[in-house]
Coordinates of C-alpha atoms and ligand atoms in Angstrom, one line a residue:
M1 CA 53.8 55.6 8.7
C2 CA 56.3 56.7 6.1
G3 CA 58.5 55.1 3.4
I4 CA 62.2 54.9 3.4
V5 CA 64.6 54.0 0.6
G6 CA 68.4 54.3 0.6
V7 CA 71.1 53.2 -1.9
V8 CA 74.9 52.9 -1.8
S9 CA 76.3 52.2 -5.3
N10 CA 79.1 52.6 -7.7
K11 CA 76.9 54.9 -9.8
D12 CA 74.7 57.9 -9.2
V13 CA 71.7 56.9 -7.2
S14 CA 69.1 59.6 -7.8
H15 CA 67.0 57.5 -10.3
K16 CA 66.9 54.5 -7.9
L17 CA 65.9 56.7 -5.0
Y18 CA 63.2 58.3 -7.1
E19 CA 61.8 55.0 -8.4
G20 CA 62.0 53.5 -4.9
L21 CA 60.0 56.4 -3.4
K22 CA 57.4 56.1 -6.2
N23 CA 56.7 52.5 -5.1
L24 CA 56.6 53.6 -1.5
E25 CA 54.2 56.5 -1.8
Y26 CA 51.3 54.3 -0.6
R27 CA 53.0 54.6 2.9
G28 CA 52.9 58.4 3.0
Y29 CA 52.4 61.2 0.6
D30 CA 52.2 64.5 2.5
S31 CA 55.9 65.4 1.8
V32 CA 59.0 63.9 0.4
G33 CA 62.8 64.5 0.6
M34 CA 66.2 63.1 -0.4
C35 CA 69.7 63.6 0.7
F36 CA 72.7 62.8 -1.5
L37 CA 76.3 62.5 -0.2
H38 CA 78.8 63.8 -2.8
N39 CA 82.4 64.8 -2.2
K40 CA 81.9 64.6 1.6
S41 CA 79.0 67.0 1.7
F42 CA 75.2 66.7 1.6
L43 CA 72.8 67.8 -1.1
Q44 CA 69.5 67.8 0.6
K45 CA 66.1 68.7 -1.0
K46 CA 62.6 68.3 0.3
G47 CA 59.1 69.6 -0.2
V48 CA 55.5 69.3 0.7
G49 CA 53.1 67.3 -1.5
K50 CA 53.2 64.1 -3.5
L51 CA 56.5 63.0 -5.1
A52 CA 55.5 64.1 -8.6
E53 CA 54.6 67.6 -7.3
V54 CA 57.9 68.0 -5.4
Q55 CA 59.8 66.6 -8.3
K56 CA 58.5 69.3 -10.6
K57 CA 59.9 71.9 -8.2
V58 CA 63.2 70.5 -7.2
N59 CA 64.1 67.8 -9.9
F60 CA 65.7 65.2 -7.7
L61 CA 67.1 63.5 -10.7
R62 CA 69.7 66.2 -11.4
F63 CA 71.6 65.5 -8.1
K64 CA 74.9 63.6 -8.2
G65 CA 76.1 61.2 -5.6
N66 CA 76.7 57.4 -5.2
I67 CA 75.0 57.3 -1.9
G68 CA 71.7 58.7 -0.8
I69 CA 68.6 58.3 1.4
A70 CA 65.0 59.3 0.6
H71 CA 61.7 59.5 2.4
C72 CA 58.0 60.0 1.9
R73 CA 56.1 61.2 5.0
W74 CA 52.8 60.6 6.6
S75 CA 52.9 63.1 9.5
T76 CA 52.6 62.1 13.1
H77 CA 54.7 64.7 15.0
G78 CA 54.7 68.2 13.6
G79 CA 52.5 69.6 10.8
V80 CA 52.9 69.1 7.1
T81 CA 55.6 71.6 6.4
E82 CA 58.9 71.6 4.4
A83 CA 60.8 72.0 7.7
N84 CA 59.2 68.8 9.1
A85 CA 59.8 66.8 5.9
H86 CA 62.7 64.3 6.1
P87 CA 65.7 64.0 6.0
H88 CA 66.6 65.8 9.2
S89 CA 70.1 67.0 10.1
D90 CA 72.2 67.8 13.2
C91 CA 73.6 71.3 13.9
S92 CA 76.7 70.8 11.9
N93 CA 74.8 69.3 8.9
R94 CA 77.1 66.3 8.9
I95 CA 74.5 63.8 9.8
S96 CA 71.3 63.2 7.8
V97 CA 68.4 60.9 9.0
V98 CA 65.2 59.5 7.5
H99 CA 62.9 57.8 10.0
N100 CA 59.7 55.8 10.1
G101 CA 58.1 55.2 13.5
I102 CA 57.6 57.3 16.6
I103 CA 60.2 58.2 19.2
E104 CA 58.1 58.2 22.4
N105 CA 60.6 60.0 24.6
Y106 CA 61.6 62.6 22.0
S107 CA 60.4 65.5 24.0
K108 CA 62.6 64.7 27.1
L109 CA 65.6 64.0 24.8
K110 CA 65.0 67.2 22.9
D111 CA 64.9 69.2 26.2
E112 CA 68.3 67.7 27.2
L113 CA 69.8 68.3 23.8
V114 CA 68.6 71.9 23.8
K115 CA 70.1 72.5 27.2
K116 CA 73.4 71.3 25.7
G117 CA 73.2 73.9 23.0
H118 CA 71.6 71.9 20.1
E119 CA 69.5 73.9 17.8
F120 CA 66.4 72.4 16.3
T121 CA 64.7 73.4 13.0
S122 CA 61.6 71.2 13.0
Q123 CA 58.9 69.9 15.3
T124 CA 59.5 66.3 14.5
D125 CA 60.5 63.5 16.8
T126 CA 63.0 62.4 14.1
E127 CA 65.3 65.4 14.5
V128 CA 66.4 64.4 18.0
I129 CA 68.0 61.3 16.4
A130 CA 70.3 63.4 14.3
H131 CA 71.3 65.6 17.2
L132 CA 71.7 62.6 19.6
I133 CA 74.1 61.0 17.1
E134 CA 76.0 64.3 16.8
D135 CA 76.1 64.5 20.6
N136 CA 77.6 61.0 20.9
L137 CA 80.1 61.5 18.1
K138 CA 82.5 63.4 20.4
G139 CA 85.4 61.0 20.8
Y140 CA 83.6 58.0 19.2
S141 CA 83.3 56.5 15.8
I142 CA 80.1 57.1 13.9
E143 CA 79.1 53.4 14.4
K144 CA 79.6 53.8 18.2
A145 CA 77.7 57.1 18.2
I146 CA 74.7 55.5 16.5
Q147 CA 74.7 52.6 18.9
L148 CA 74.8 55.0 21.9
A149 CA 72.1 57.2 20.4
L150 CA 69.8 54.3 19.7
K151 CA 70.1 53.0 23.2
K152 CA 68.5 56.2 24.4
L153 CA 65.5 56.0 22.1
E154 CA 62.1 54.7 23.3
G155 CA 59.6 53.8 20.7
S156 CA 59.7 52.6 17.1
Y157 CA 62.1 53.4 14.3
A158 CA 63.3 52.3 10.9
L159 CA 66.2 54.6 10.1
G160 CA 68.4 55.5 7.2
I161 CA 71.5 57.5 8.2
L162 CA 74.2 59.3 6.3
H163 CA 77.4 60.7 7.8
A164 CA 79.2 63.2 5.6
D165 CA 82.6 62.1 7.0
S166 CA 81.9 58.4 6.1
P167 CA 81.2 58.9 2.4
S168 CA 81.2 55.2 1.5
K169 CA 78.7 54.0 4.2
L170 CA 75.0 53.9 4.5
F171 CA 73.7 53.2 8.0
A172 CA 70.4 51.6 8.9
A173 CA 68.6 50.5 12.0
R174 CA 65.2 49.2 13.1
N175 CA 63.0 48.7 16.1
E176 CA 59.3 47.8 15.7
S177 CA 59.2 49.4 12.3
P178 CA 59.8 47.6 9.0
L179 CA 63.1 47.8 7.3
I180 CA 64.8 45.5 4.9
L181 CA 68.2 45.4 3.2
G182 CA 68.5 44.7 -0.5
V183 CA 71.7 43.0 -1.7
G184 CA 72.6 44.1 -5.2
N185 CA 75.5 43.9 -7.6
N186 CA 78.0 46.5 -6.6
E187 CA 75.2 48.3 -4.8
N188 CA 73.1 47.7 -1.7
F189 CA 69.8 49.1 -0.6
I190 CA 67.6 49.8 2.4
A191 CA 63.8 50.0 2.1
S192 CA 60.6 49.9 4.0
D193 CA 59.3 47.1 1.8
V194 CA 60.4 44.6 -0.8
P195 CA 58.5 45.8 -3.9
S196 CA 60.1 49.2 -3.7
I197 CA 63.5 47.7 -4.6
L198 CA 62.4 44.6 -6.6
G199 CA 63.5 46.3 -9.8
Y200 CA 67.1 46.2 -8.7
T201 CA 67.4 43.0 -6.6
N202 CA 65.4 40.1 -5.2
K203 CA 67.9 39.3 -2.5
V204 CA 66.7 40.6 0.8
V205 CA 67.9 40.6 4.4
Y206 CA 65.3 41.2 7.1
L207 CA 66.6 43.4 9.9
D208 CA 65.3 42.5 13.3
D209 CA 64.5 44.8 16.2
K210 CA 67.5 46.7 17.7
E211 CA 69.8 45.9 14.9
I212 CA 72.1 48.3 13.0
A213 CA 73.3 47.7 9.5
V214 CA 76.3 49.2 7.8
L215 CA 76.1 49.0 4.0
M216 CA 78.9 49.7 1.5
K217 CA 78.5 49.3 -2.2
G218 CA 80.0 45.7 -2.2
S219 CA 79.2 44.5 1.3
F220 CA 77.1 44.9 4.4
K221 CA 77.4 44.0 8.1
V222 CA 74.7 43.9 10.8
F223 CA 75.4 44.5 14.5
D224 CA 73.4 44.5 17.7
L225 CA 73.3 47.6 19.8
D226 CA 76.5 46.6 21.6
G227 CA 78.4 46.4 18.4
R228 CA 78.5 42.6 18.2
Q229 CA 78.4 41.4 14.6
L230 CA 75.4 39.2 13.7
R231 CA 75.0 36.6 11.0
K232 CA 72.0 37.3 8.7
K233 CA 70.4 35.2 6.1
I234 CA 69.9 36.4 2.6
N235 CA 66.4 35.5 1.4
V236 CA 65.6 35.2 -2.3
I237 CA 62.2 36.8 -3.1
N238 CA 60.1 35.3 -5.9
W239 CA 57.7 38.2 -6.5
S240 CA 58.4 39.6 -10.0
R241 CA 58.7 43.4 -10.5
E242 CA 55.7 43.3 -12.8
A243 CA 53.7 41.7 -10.0
A244 CA 54.1 45.0 -8.2
E245 CA 53.1 47.2 -11.1
K246 CA 49.7 48.1 -12.5
G247 CA 49.7 45.8 -15.5
G248 CA 47.5 47.9 -17.7
F249 CA 44.8 48.6 -15.1
K250 CA 43.8 52.2 -14.3
H251 CA 44.5 51.6 -10.6
F252 CA 46.2 49.1 -8.4
M253 CA 42.9 48.5 -6.6
L254 CA 41.3 47.3 -9.8
K255 CA 44.2 45.2 -10.8
E256 CA 44.3 43.6 -7.4
I257 CA 40.5 42.9 -7.6
Y258 CA 41.1 41.1 -10.9
E259 CA 44.1 39.2 -9.6
Q260 CA 41.9 37.3 -7.1
P261 CA 41.5 34.1 -9.1
R262 CA 45.3 33.9 -9.3
A263 CA 45.9 35.0 -5.7
I264 CA 43.4 32.4 -4.3
A265 CA 44.8 29.6 -6.6
D266 CA 48.3 30.4 -5.3
T267 CA 47.1 30.5 -1.7
L268 CA 45.6 27.0 -2.1
N269 CA 48.4 25.6 -4.2
G270 CA 49.9 22.5 -2.6
R271 CA 47.8 22.9 0.6
A272 CA 44.6 21.2 -0.2
A273 CA 44.1 18.0 -2.2
N274 CA 41.7 15.0 -1.8
N275 CA 40.9 15.0 1.9
H276 CA 44.2 16.6 3.1
V277 CA 45.1 20.1 4.2
V278 CA 48.8 20.7 4.7
F279 CA 50.4 24.0 5.5
D280 CA 54.0 24.9 4.9
K281 CA 56.8 24.3 7.4
E282 CA 56.3 27.8 8.9
F283 CA 52.9 26.6 10.3
G284 CA 54.8 25.2 13.2
L285 CA 51.8 23.9 15.3
S286 CA 51.6 20.2 15.9
E287 CA 48.5 18.1 15.2
N288 CA 48.6 17.0 18.8
Y289 CA 48.4 20.6 20.0
L290 CA 45.6 21.5 17.5
R291 CA 43.5 18.5 18.8
K292 CA 43.7 19.9 22.3
I293 CA 43.0 23.6 22.0
K294 CA 39.9 24.7 23.8
K295 CA 39.4 28.1 22.4
I296 CA 40.5 30.4 19.6
L297 CA 40.9 34.1 19.9
I298 CA 41.5 36.1 16.6
L299 CA 43.0 39.6 16.7
A300 CA 43.1 42.0 13.8
C301 CA 42.2 45.4 12.5
G302 CA 40.1 46.8 9.7
T303 CA 39.5 44.5 6.8
S304 CA 41.6 41.8 8.5
W305 CA 39.1 42.0 11.4
H306 CA 36.3 41.4 9.0
A307 CA 38.2 38.3 7.8
A308 CA 38.5 37.3 11.4
L309 CA 34.7 37.5 11.8
V310 CA 34.2 35.2 8.8
G311 CA 36.8 32.9 10.4
E312 CA 34.9 32.8 13.7
F313 CA 31.8 31.7 11.8
M314 CA 33.6 29.0 9.9
I315 CA 35.5 27.6 12.8
E316 CA 32.5 27.5 15.2
E317 CA 30.2 26.1 12.6
L318 CA 32.4 23.4 11.3
A319 CA 35.3 22.7 13.7
R320 CA 33.1 23.4 16.8
I321 CA 35.8 25.3 18.7
P322 CA 34.6 28.3 20.7
T323 CA 36.1 31.3 18.8
E324 CA 36.2 34.9 19.7
V325 CA 37.3 37.9 17.6
Q326 CA 38.6 41.2 19.1
Y327 CA 39.9 44.4 17.6
A328 CA 43.7 44.2 18.3
S329 CA 43.6 47.9 19.4
E330 CA 41.0 47.1 22.1
F331 CA 42.5 43.8 23.2
R332 CA 45.8 45.2 24.3
Y333 CA 44.2 47.5 26.9
R334 CA 41.6 45.0 28.2
H335 CA 43.8 43.0 30.6
A336 CA 42.2 40.0 29.1
L337 CA 42.6 36.6 30.8
L338 CA 43.8 33.9 28.4
D339 CA 43.7 30.3 29.2
K340 CA 46.8 28.4 28.2
D341 CA 44.7 26.2 25.9
T342 CA 43.7 29.2 23.8
L343 CA 45.2 29.5 20.4
V344 CA 45.7 33.2 19.5
I345 CA 45.6 34.0 15.7
A346 CA 46.6 37.4 14.4
I347 CA 45.5 38.3 10.9
S348 CA 47.3 41.1 9.0
Q349 CA 48.0 41.8 5.4
S350 CA 51.1 43.8 6.1
G351 CA 52.3 42.1 9.2
E352 CA 53.3 45.6 10.4
T353 CA 50.1 47.0 11.9
A354 CA 51.2 48.4 15.3
D355 CA 48.0 47.5 17.2
T356 CA 48.1 43.9 16.0
I357 CA 51.7 43.6 16.8
A358 CA 51.1 45.0 20.3
A359 CA 48.1 42.7 20.9
L360 CA 50.0 39.7 19.8
R361 CA 52.9 40.6 22.2
E362 CA 50.3 41.0 25.0
A363 CA 48.9 37.6 24.2
K364 CA 52.3 36.0 24.1
K365 CA 53.1 37.4 27.6
Q366 CA 50.3 35.2 28.9
G367 CA 52.1 32.1 27.5
V368 CA 49.6 31.1 24.8
K369 CA 50.6 29.8 21.4
T370 CA 50.2 32.2 18.5
L371 CA 49.6 31.8 14.8
S372 CA 49.7 34.6 12.2
I373 CA 47.9 34.8 8.9
C374 CA 49.9 37.3 6.9
N375 CA 50.7 38.3 3.3
V376 CA 54.2 39.8 3.8
M377 CA 57.0 37.4 4.3
G378 CA 59.3 38.1 7.2
S379 CA 57.2 41.0 8.5
S380 CA 57.1 41.7 12.2
I381 CA 54.0 39.7 13.0
T382 CA 55.3 36.6 11.3
R383 CA 58.4 36.8 13.4
I384 CA 56.7 37.2 16.7
S385 CA 54.2 34.3 16.2
D386 CA 54.9 30.6 16.9
G387 CA 53.5 29.7 13.5
V388 CA 52.6 31.4 10.2
I389 CA 50.3 30.7 7.3
Y390 CA 51.1 33.0 4.4
T391 CA 48.4 34.2 2.1
R392 CA 50.0 34.3 -1.2
A393 CA 48.2 37.3 -2.6
G394 CA 51.5 39.0 -3.8
P395 CA 52.2 42.6 -3.1
E396 CA 49.0 44.6 -2.4
I397 CA 49.7 48.2 -3.3
G398 CA 46.2 49.8 -3.3
V399 CA 45.5 51.1 0.2
A400 CA 42.1 49.4 0.2
S401 CA 42.6 45.7 0.9
T402 CA 41.0 43.4 -1.7
K403 CA 43.0 40.3 -2.7
A404 CA 44.5 40.1 0.7
F405 CA 41.0 39.8 2.2
T406 CA 39.8 36.9 0.0
T407 CA 43.1 35.1 0.4
Q408 CA 42.7 35.5 4.2
L409 CA 39.3 33.9 3.9
S410 CA 40.7 31.1 1.9
V411 CA 43.4 30.4 4.5
L412 CA 40.8 30.5 7.3
Y413 CA 38.7 28.0 5.4
L414 CA 41.6 25.6 5.0
L415 CA 42.5 26.0 8.7
T416 CA 38.9 25.2 9.5
I417 CA 39.0 22.1 7.4
L418 CA 42.2 21.0 9.1
L419 CA 40.8 21.6 12.6
S420 CA 37.5 19.9 11.7
K421 CA 39.4 16.9 10.4
L422 CA 41.7 16.6 13.4
R423 CA 38.8 17.0 15.8
K424 CA 36.6 14.7 13.8
T425 CA 33.7 17.1 13.6
L426 CA 33.5 16.3 9.9
N427 CA 33.8 13.0 8.2
E428 CA 36.3 12.2 5.4
G429 CA 33.6 12.6 2.8
Q430 CA 32.6 16.1 4.0
V431 CA 36.2 17.1 4.2
K432 CA 36.8 15.9 0.6
S433 CA 33.8 17.8 -0.7
M434 CA 34.8 21.0 1.1
I435 CA 38.2 20.8 -0.4
E436 CA 36.7 20.3 -3.9
C437 CA 34.5 23.3 -3.4
I438 CA 37.3 25.7 -2.4
R439 CA 39.5 24.4 -5.2
K440 CA 36.7 25.4 -7.6
I441 CA 36.6 29.0 -6.3
P442 CA 39.4 30.4 -8.5
M443 CA 37.5 28.9 -11.5
Q444 CA 34.2 30.5 -10.4
L445 CA 35.7 34.0 -9.8
P446 CA 35.8 35.0 -13.5
A447 CA 32.0 34.6 -13.6
V448 CA 31.8 37.1 -10.7
L449 CA 34.1 39.5 -12.4
H450 CA 31.9 39.3 -15.5
E451 CA 29.1 40.9 -13.5
D452 CA 31.2 44.1 -13.7
D453 CA 28.9 45.7 -16.3
E454 CA 25.9 45.6 -14.0
I455 CA 28.1 46.8 -11.1
L456 CA 29.3 49.7 -13.2
R457 CA 25.7 50.6 -14.1
C458 CA 24.9 50.8 -10.4
A459 CA 28.0 53.0 -9.8
E460 CA 26.8 55.3 -12.7
L461 CA 23.3 55.6 -11.2
Y462 CA 24.2 55.9 -7.5
H463 CA 27.6 57.5 -7.1
K464 CA 26.2 60.8 -6.1
R465 CA 24.2 59.3 -3.1
T466 CA 25.7 60.3 0.2
N467 CA 24.7 57.3 2.3
S468 CA 24.2 53.6 1.9
L469 CA 23.5 50.5 3.9
Y470 CA 25.0 47.0 3.5
L471 CA 23.0 44.1 5.0
G472 CA 23.9 40.5 5.3
R473 CA 23.5 37.6 7.7
G474 CA 25.5 34.7 9.1
V475 CA 28.8 34.3 7.3
N476 CA 27.9 37.2 5.1
F477 CA 27.3 39.8 7.8
P478 CA 31.1 40.5 8.0
I479 CA 31.0 40.8 4.2
A480 CA 28.4 43.5 4.6
L481 CA 30.8 45.3 7.0
E482 CA 33.6 44.9 4.5
G483 CA 31.5 46.2 1.6
A484 CA 30.6 49.3 3.7
L485 CA 34.3 49.8 4.7
K486 CA 35.5 49.6 1.1
L487 CA 32.9 52.2 0.0
K488 CA 33.8 54.5 2.8
E489 CA 37.5 54.4 2.4
V490 CA 37.8 54.8 -1.4
S491 CA 34.7 57.0 -2.2
Y492 CA 34.3 58.9 1.1
I493 CA 30.6 58.1 1.1
H494 CA 29.1 57.2 4.4
A495 CA 28.1 53.6 4.5
E496 CA 27.1 51.2 7.3
G497 CA 27.1 47.4 7.5
Y498 CA 24.4 45.7 9.6
P499 CA 23.1 42.2 10.2
A500 CA 20.0 42.3 7.9
A501 CA 17.6 41.4 10.8
E502 CA 18.9 44.3 12.8
M503 CA 17.6 46.8 10.2
K504 CA 14.2 46.9 11.9
H505 CA 15.8 47.8 15.2
G506 CA 16.8 51.3 14.0
P507 CA 18.4 51.7 10.5
I508 CA 15.1 51.2 8.8
A509 CA 14.3 54.8 9.8
L510 CA 16.9 55.9 7.3
I511 CA 15.3 54.3 4.3
D512 CA 13.9 56.6 1.6
K513 CA 14.2 56.9 -2.1
N514 CA 17.7 58.2 -1.8
M515 CA 19.1 55.3 0.1
P516 CA 20.8 52.5 -1.8
V517 CA 20.8 49.2 0.3
V518 CA 23.1 46.5 -0.7
F519 CA 21.9 43.0 0.3
I520 CA 24.3 40.1 0.4
A521 CA 21.7 37.4 -0.1
P522 CA 23.1 34.2 -1.5
H523 CA 20.9 31.2 -1.2
D524 CA 21.2 29.3 2.1
I525 CA 19.0 27.0 4.2
Y526 CA 18.9 29.3 7.3
T527 CA 18.1 32.9 6.5
Y528 CA 17.3 33.3 2.8
S529 CA 13.5 33.6 3.3
K530 CA 14.1 36.2 6.1
I531 CA 16.4 38.3 3.8
L532 CA 13.7 38.2 1.1
G533 CA 11.4 39.8 3.7
N534 CA 14.0 42.5 4.5
I535 CA 14.3 43.3 0.8
E536 CA 10.5 43.8 0.7
E537 CA 10.8 46.1 3.8
V538 CA 13.3 48.3 2.0
K539 CA 11.4 48.4 -1.3
S540 CA 8.1 49.3 0.4
R541 CA 9.8 52.3 1.9
G542 CA 11.1 53.5 -1.5
G543 CA 14.7 52.4 -1.0
I544 CA 17.0 51.2 -3.8
V545 CA 18.0 47.5 -3.6
I546 CA 21.2 46.1 -5.0
A547 CA 21.3 42.4 -4.2
I548 CA 24.1 39.8 -4.5
A549 CA 22.3 36.6 -5.2
T550 CA 23.1 33.0 -6.2
E551 CA 22.9 32.3 -9.9
G552 CA 19.6 30.8 -10.8
D553 CA 17.7 32.7 -8.1
K554 CA 14.3 33.6 -9.5
E555 CA 12.9 35.5 -6.4
I556 CA 15.4 38.2 -5.8
P557 CA 15.5 39.7 -9.3
K558 CA 11.7 40.2 -9.0
K559 CA 12.2 42.4 -5.9
A560 CA 15.5 44.0 -6.3
D561 CA 16.4 47.0 -8.6
H562 CA 19.7 45.3 -9.5
T563 CA 20.8 41.7 -9.0
I564 CA 24.4 40.7 -9.2
F565 CA 24.9 36.9 -9.4
I566 CA 27.6 34.8 -7.9
P567 CA 28.0 31.1 -8.7
K568 CA 26.7 28.3 -6.4
T569 CA 29.0 27.1 -3.7
L570 CA 28.9 26.1 -0.1
Y571 CA 27.4 28.7 2.3
T572 CA 30.7 29.4 4.1
L573 CA 32.5 29.9 0.8
S574 CA 29.8 32.3 -0.6
S575 CA 31.6 34.9 1.6
I576 CA 34.6 34.9 -0.8
L577 CA 32.5 35.2 -3.9
A578 CA 30.2 37.9 -2.5
A579 CA 33.1 40.1 -1.4
I580 CA 34.2 40.7 -5.0
P581 CA 31.1 42.6 -6.4
L582 CA 31.3 44.9 -3.3
Q583 CA 35.0 45.7 -4.0
L584 CA 34.1 46.5 -7.6
L585 CA 31.1 48.6 -6.6
A586 CA 33.3 50.7 -4.2
Y587 CA 36.0 51.0 -6.9
H588 CA 33.7 52.2 -9.6
I589 CA 31.9 54.7 -7.4
A590 CA 35.2 56.1 -6.2
D591 CA 36.5 56.3 -9.8
K592 CA 33.3 58.0 -11.0
L593 CA 33.8 60.6 -8.2
G594 CA 37.4 61.1 -9.3
R595 CA 38.8 60.0 -6.0
D596 CA 42.5 59.0 -5.5
V597 CA 41.5 55.4 -5.4
D598 CA 44.9 53.9 -4.6
R599 CA 45.7 56.5 -2.0
P600 CA 42.6 57.6 -0.4
R601 CA 42.9 60.7 1.8
N602 CA 44.0 60.3 5.4
L603 CA 44.7 56.6 5.0
A604 CA 48.0 54.6 4.8
K605 CA 48.6 51.1 3.7
S606 CA 50.3 49.9 6.9
V607 CA 49.1 51.6 10.0
V608 CA 52.4 51.3 11.9
V609 CA 51.5 53.8 14.6
E610 CA 49.0 53.2 17.4
Ligands
M6R1 O1 47.9 45.1 7.2 P1 46.7 44.8 8.1 O2 45.9 43.8 7.5 O3 47.1 44.6 9.5 O4 45.9 46.2 8.1 C1 44.7 46.4 8.9 C2 43.9 47.5 8.4 O5 44.7 48.7 8.6 C3 43.5 47.4 7.0 O6 42.8 46.3 6.7 C4 42.7 48.6 6.6 O7 41.4 48.6 7.2 C5 42.5 48.7 5.0 N1 42.7 50.0 4.5 C6 41.2 48.2 4.6 O8 41.1 48.2 3.2

């Protein structure tokens, strides 16, 4: 899980590499490095720490060169040391490589190379790539040597490669790890994601697995591993550079929380009106097929898995299709049996989560149809699936997922309406009123965001507590899980989510005057009165109650220490509104504790390793 950027230009590239890395730091921040190619020799510098720390020591910006590669690392093989930081070189220091991914057979390859006399200077899997290219260079062109080397690799890679004797060329390749090409004016780029180069170009080529690109300042070519040239489409990206920046907020996480009215409105735009739901052409699944499916299986990880649980509730309740949710990481090793009438849905913000990709591939092997719900255009998951629904959240930079989550819920709700309509489990009037309610959500969100003062007060009072419980029921049980996950990941406070009724089966033993308990308790016809009882149980044991309630609720404020109101909406949609105060609570607590909110320790934005 690392970030790569590379540039070949008619000018010095150090600023562009530096800016590109700054935008990629969410992918890895234990060490950084750059290599410039100048007058047929390399200037290579690297160091341990975040980009700004290493910059203070080495000042990357002083280096000359019209071609260069850069890398920020999140270690997988080998400790966090300067020697293990990228780029890595061959014995002759004529090849320089940056890599994201894992070479699974590196140890066998390394043994073979060592026997042939290659000398290694790091413990990384990446270094074998540089030596392997060097080994194949004898008698072959650099292009051929790269092809031959890549054919020996097992595992995942996104690569940027420089060869000192090819001073006008930047080489790139990918297999199961994200890499894009950026097409500029008299300069071309490689990068792990689109936002990192959006300041320079919005023209992007998506590399596919087992493809090699050769970039020069005014042109690029893409080949397969046998050297056959491929035709690639140039895509124009409509995300603005500003969309990927903080826009005056202290952290990306806060900016992204506040962007949710826009993100949800964009996600709904053109897809839901009157009594119709229509997805874009990438949806790819016919109405006929959707009428016939007998089961839905949703695969995802982390926050996207919580969205899947909400989706399960919505689809079963309204479209009446049996639905199951599994962790992608578990599914792939379960030897599950899939019926051909099962639709498999993968949910992923990044579209690059290794476990979700592997689970989706496993499902595809069994011949079922697959649909992905994803935020990143052209990402791996979207290219594996038969159909895609994009959430239009825009780039999500904060490691903690916020706007991606609520846009996932919005898409799942639209999908539920479409399925309900096709299968006639809801009548036209019901469909129309559900569409009206979701279209109101972006207008209702500012009221939720206005509750921020009370949420901040809770953060001020309770940020030093070391444990907390999140309780919800029905569609809001996954929201309790998500609230607890948000708090854990950004504040490092232990938090657990439970179905509220389960509290009495164990967690109630934890309640005392030091335990904040967050209840997600919007008004509903099924469980509201039971949740009131659960609040009493916590209060009578001295616990602190923070409740999310529907505006106008008179009962909850009498019992809870703090009440945060969300507007009235349909029960299923209350999940979207209720998620937001929990994101804000986690954010403010983490900020009060001085945590690195956008880059919490040990976490990375896209978990591209298993
Ligand atoms: O990109 P994905 O949605 O596939 O990522 C899945 C999880 O890694 C992700 O949701 C993770 O749990 C986030 N840090 C949550 O905020």
